[in-house]
């Protein structure tokens, strides 16, 4: 959303002229900026809290030369999102791994992948990175043969979920 779109939407929501909304929003932003610089916390109900944060001096590595470089201590802005905002964003995507059934299925999958790696390390398929889970499963089936088929059957018998954590665990373990 651009500033112009924000101004237009606030004007439509309040019924105020855009020129008035523009002045109010710009004044609000200026006040927020000054308050943060002065060390005040600004709570925005339902959105979060804006404040400043002290960052001590530290040493970083240059991305270009890998040389160690000191960085001075400084104040920086910090935004802490409100619980309502976090939950609203979280609701946009399905969250599988918080479910105990998915955690149990993932543990089973990791165990089976670990067993395959332990007993058949010479058969581990290469280049699993970037593949979808069906392709990972097909590569593992070609590489491990009957051992992969038994691992899939064991996973399906023990895991009470409809997601393929077995292929995902194989991809995570063997993608390089």
XYZ file of C-alpha atoms in Angstrom:
176
model
C 0.000 0.000 0.000
C 1.350 3.424 -0.892
C 1.033 6.524 1.274
C -1.516 7.903 -1.200
C -3.607 4.726 -0.921
C -3.409 4.880 2.864
C -4.571 8.492 2.829
C -7.454 7.660 0.482
C -8.590 4.690 2.571
C -8.478 6.649 5.827
C -10.435 9.485 4.155
C -13.047 7.003 2.913
C -13.305 5.351 6.338
C -13.658 8.626 8.261
C -15.558 10.718 5.719
C -12.979 13.509 6.096
C -11.443 15.345 3.124
C -8.153 13.894 1.868
C -6.323 17.169 2.570
C -7.333 16.981 6.238
C -6.411 13.301 6.472
C -3.057 14.063 4.830
C -2.265 16.716 7.461
C -3.350 14.482 10.343
C -1.421 11.414 9.130
C 1.740 13.437 8.449
C 1.492 15.063 11.901
C 0.962 11.651 13.502
C 4.030 10.230 11.770
C 6.145 13.231 12.782
C 5.032 12.827 16.424
C 5.839 9.111 16.348
C 9.297 9.808 14.936
C 10.059 12.472 17.550
C 8.767 10.313 20.393
C 10.947 7.363 19.386
C 14.004 9.605 19.122
C 13.187 10.973 22.591
C 13.081 7.425 23.991
C 9.340 7.054 24.402
C 7.354 3.912 23.620
C 4.420 4.321 21.250
C 1.706 1.688 21.657
C -0.480 1.263 18.590
C -3.454 -0.820 19.797
C -3.982 -3.933 17.699
C -0.801 -3.236 15.679
C 2.137 -3.197 18.049
C 4.608 -1.017 19.887
C 7.243 1.237 18.404
C 10.311 2.121 20.466
C 14.047 2.540 20.271
C 16.534 -0.175 21.142
C 20.220 0.002 22.086
C 22.508 -2.210 20.034
C 25.971 -2.646 21.559
C 29.098 -2.517 19.441
C 29.923 -5.736 17.719
C 32.124 -7.282 15.065
C 30.619 -8.448 11.755
C 32.029 -9.992 8.603
C 31.994 -8.167 5.304
C 29.900 -10.036 2.756
C 32.225 -9.000 -0.057
C 35.652 -9.575 1.487
C 34.891 -11.761 4.550
C 37.006 -9.276 6.521
C 36.059 -8.671 10.144
C 34.683 -5.159 10.669
C 33.707 -3.432 13.915
C 30.310 -1.738 14.062
C 29.709 1.106 16.511
C 27.056 0.875 19.213
C 23.840 2.633 18.210
C 20.187 3.239 18.814
C 17.858 1.598 16.330
C 14.084 1.521 15.949
C 12.238 -1.569 17.136
C 8.749 -2.752 16.325
C 7.050 -5.331 18.514
C 3.882 -6.623 16.874
C 0.712 -6.952 18.924
C -0.694 -10.380 19.689
C -3.745 -9.688 17.509
C -1.537 -8.824 14.518
C 0.630 -11.942 14.972
C -2.412 -14.182 15.284
C -4.045 -12.558 12.252
C -0.983 -13.229 10.118
C -0.583 -16.732 11.504
C -4.182 -17.511 10.525
C -3.296 -16.876 6.856
C -1.396 -20.167 6.645
C -2.067 -23.611 8.051
C 0.254 -24.420 10.935
C 1.029 -28.145 11.026
C 3.969 -28.477 13.344
C 2.201 -27.161 16.447
C -0.115 -30.181 16.312
C 1.144 -33.083 18.477
C 0.123 -35.608 15.786
C 2.374 -33.864 13.247
C 5.213 -33.674 15.763
C 4.909 -37.413 16.371
C 4.800 -38.093 12.614
C 7.884 -35.943 12.090
C 9.735 -37.864 14.816
C 8.822 -41.174 13.131
C 9.960 -39.808 9.758
C 13.297 -38.601 11.132
C 13.895 -41.971 12.797
C 13.200 -43.855 9.567
C 15.429 -41.528 7.544
C 18.169 -41.946 10.155
C 17.852 -45.736 9.910
C 18.085 -45.610 6.113
C 21.177 -43.439 6.385
C 22.736 -45.760 8.959
C 22.158 -49.025 7.100
C 22.185 -47.844 3.463
C 24.489 -44.816 3.426
C 25.953 -45.846 0.072
C 22.504 -45.566 -1.559
C 21.524 -42.045 -0.436
C 20.179 -40.137 -3.450
C 21.914 -36.926 -4.486
C 20.445 -33.557 -5.474
C 17.184 -33.568 -3.505
C 17.285 -29.795 -3.009
C 14.545 -27.881 -4.788
C 12.411 -30.922 -5.597
C 8.797 -31.296 -4.561
C 8.017 -34.111 -2.128
C 6.701 -36.488 -4.806
C 9.970 -36.172 -6.702
C 11.938 -36.729 -3.495
C 9.917 -39.865 -2.778
C 10.461 -41.158 -6.334
C 14.228 -40.573 -6.116
C 14.391 -42.298 -2.735
C 12.379 -45.231 -4.086
C 14.802 -45.618 -7.005
C 17.843 -45.296 -4.737
C 16.731 -47.490 -1.821
C 14.273 -49.825 -3.548
C 12.480 -52.180 -1.163
C 13.997 -50.463 1.880
C 12.224 -47.199 0.981
C 8.960 -49.054 0.362
C 9.177 -50.619 3.830
C 10.014 -47.211 5.357
C 6.933 -45.683 3.651
C 4.725 -48.519 4.904
C 6.111 -48.162 8.418
C 5.593 -44.379 8.324
C 1.990 -44.750 7.145
C 1.259 -47.319 9.852
C 2.662 -45.163 12.655
C 1.897 -41.610 11.499
C -1.691 -40.512 11.941
C -1.463 -37.504 9.602
C -1.974 -37.013 5.879
C 1.277 -35.083 5.202
C 4.397 -36.691 3.775
C 6.866 -35.892 6.540
C 8.994 -38.869 5.467
C 9.966 -37.313 2.128
C 10.381 -33.925 3.799
C 12.733 -35.431 6.392
C 14.711 -37.184 3.637
C 14.995 -33.934 1.706
C 16.126 -32.000 4.774
C 18.700 -34.656 5.701
C 20.131 -35.292 2.244
C 19.716 -32.057 0.263
C 23.131 -30.643 -0.476
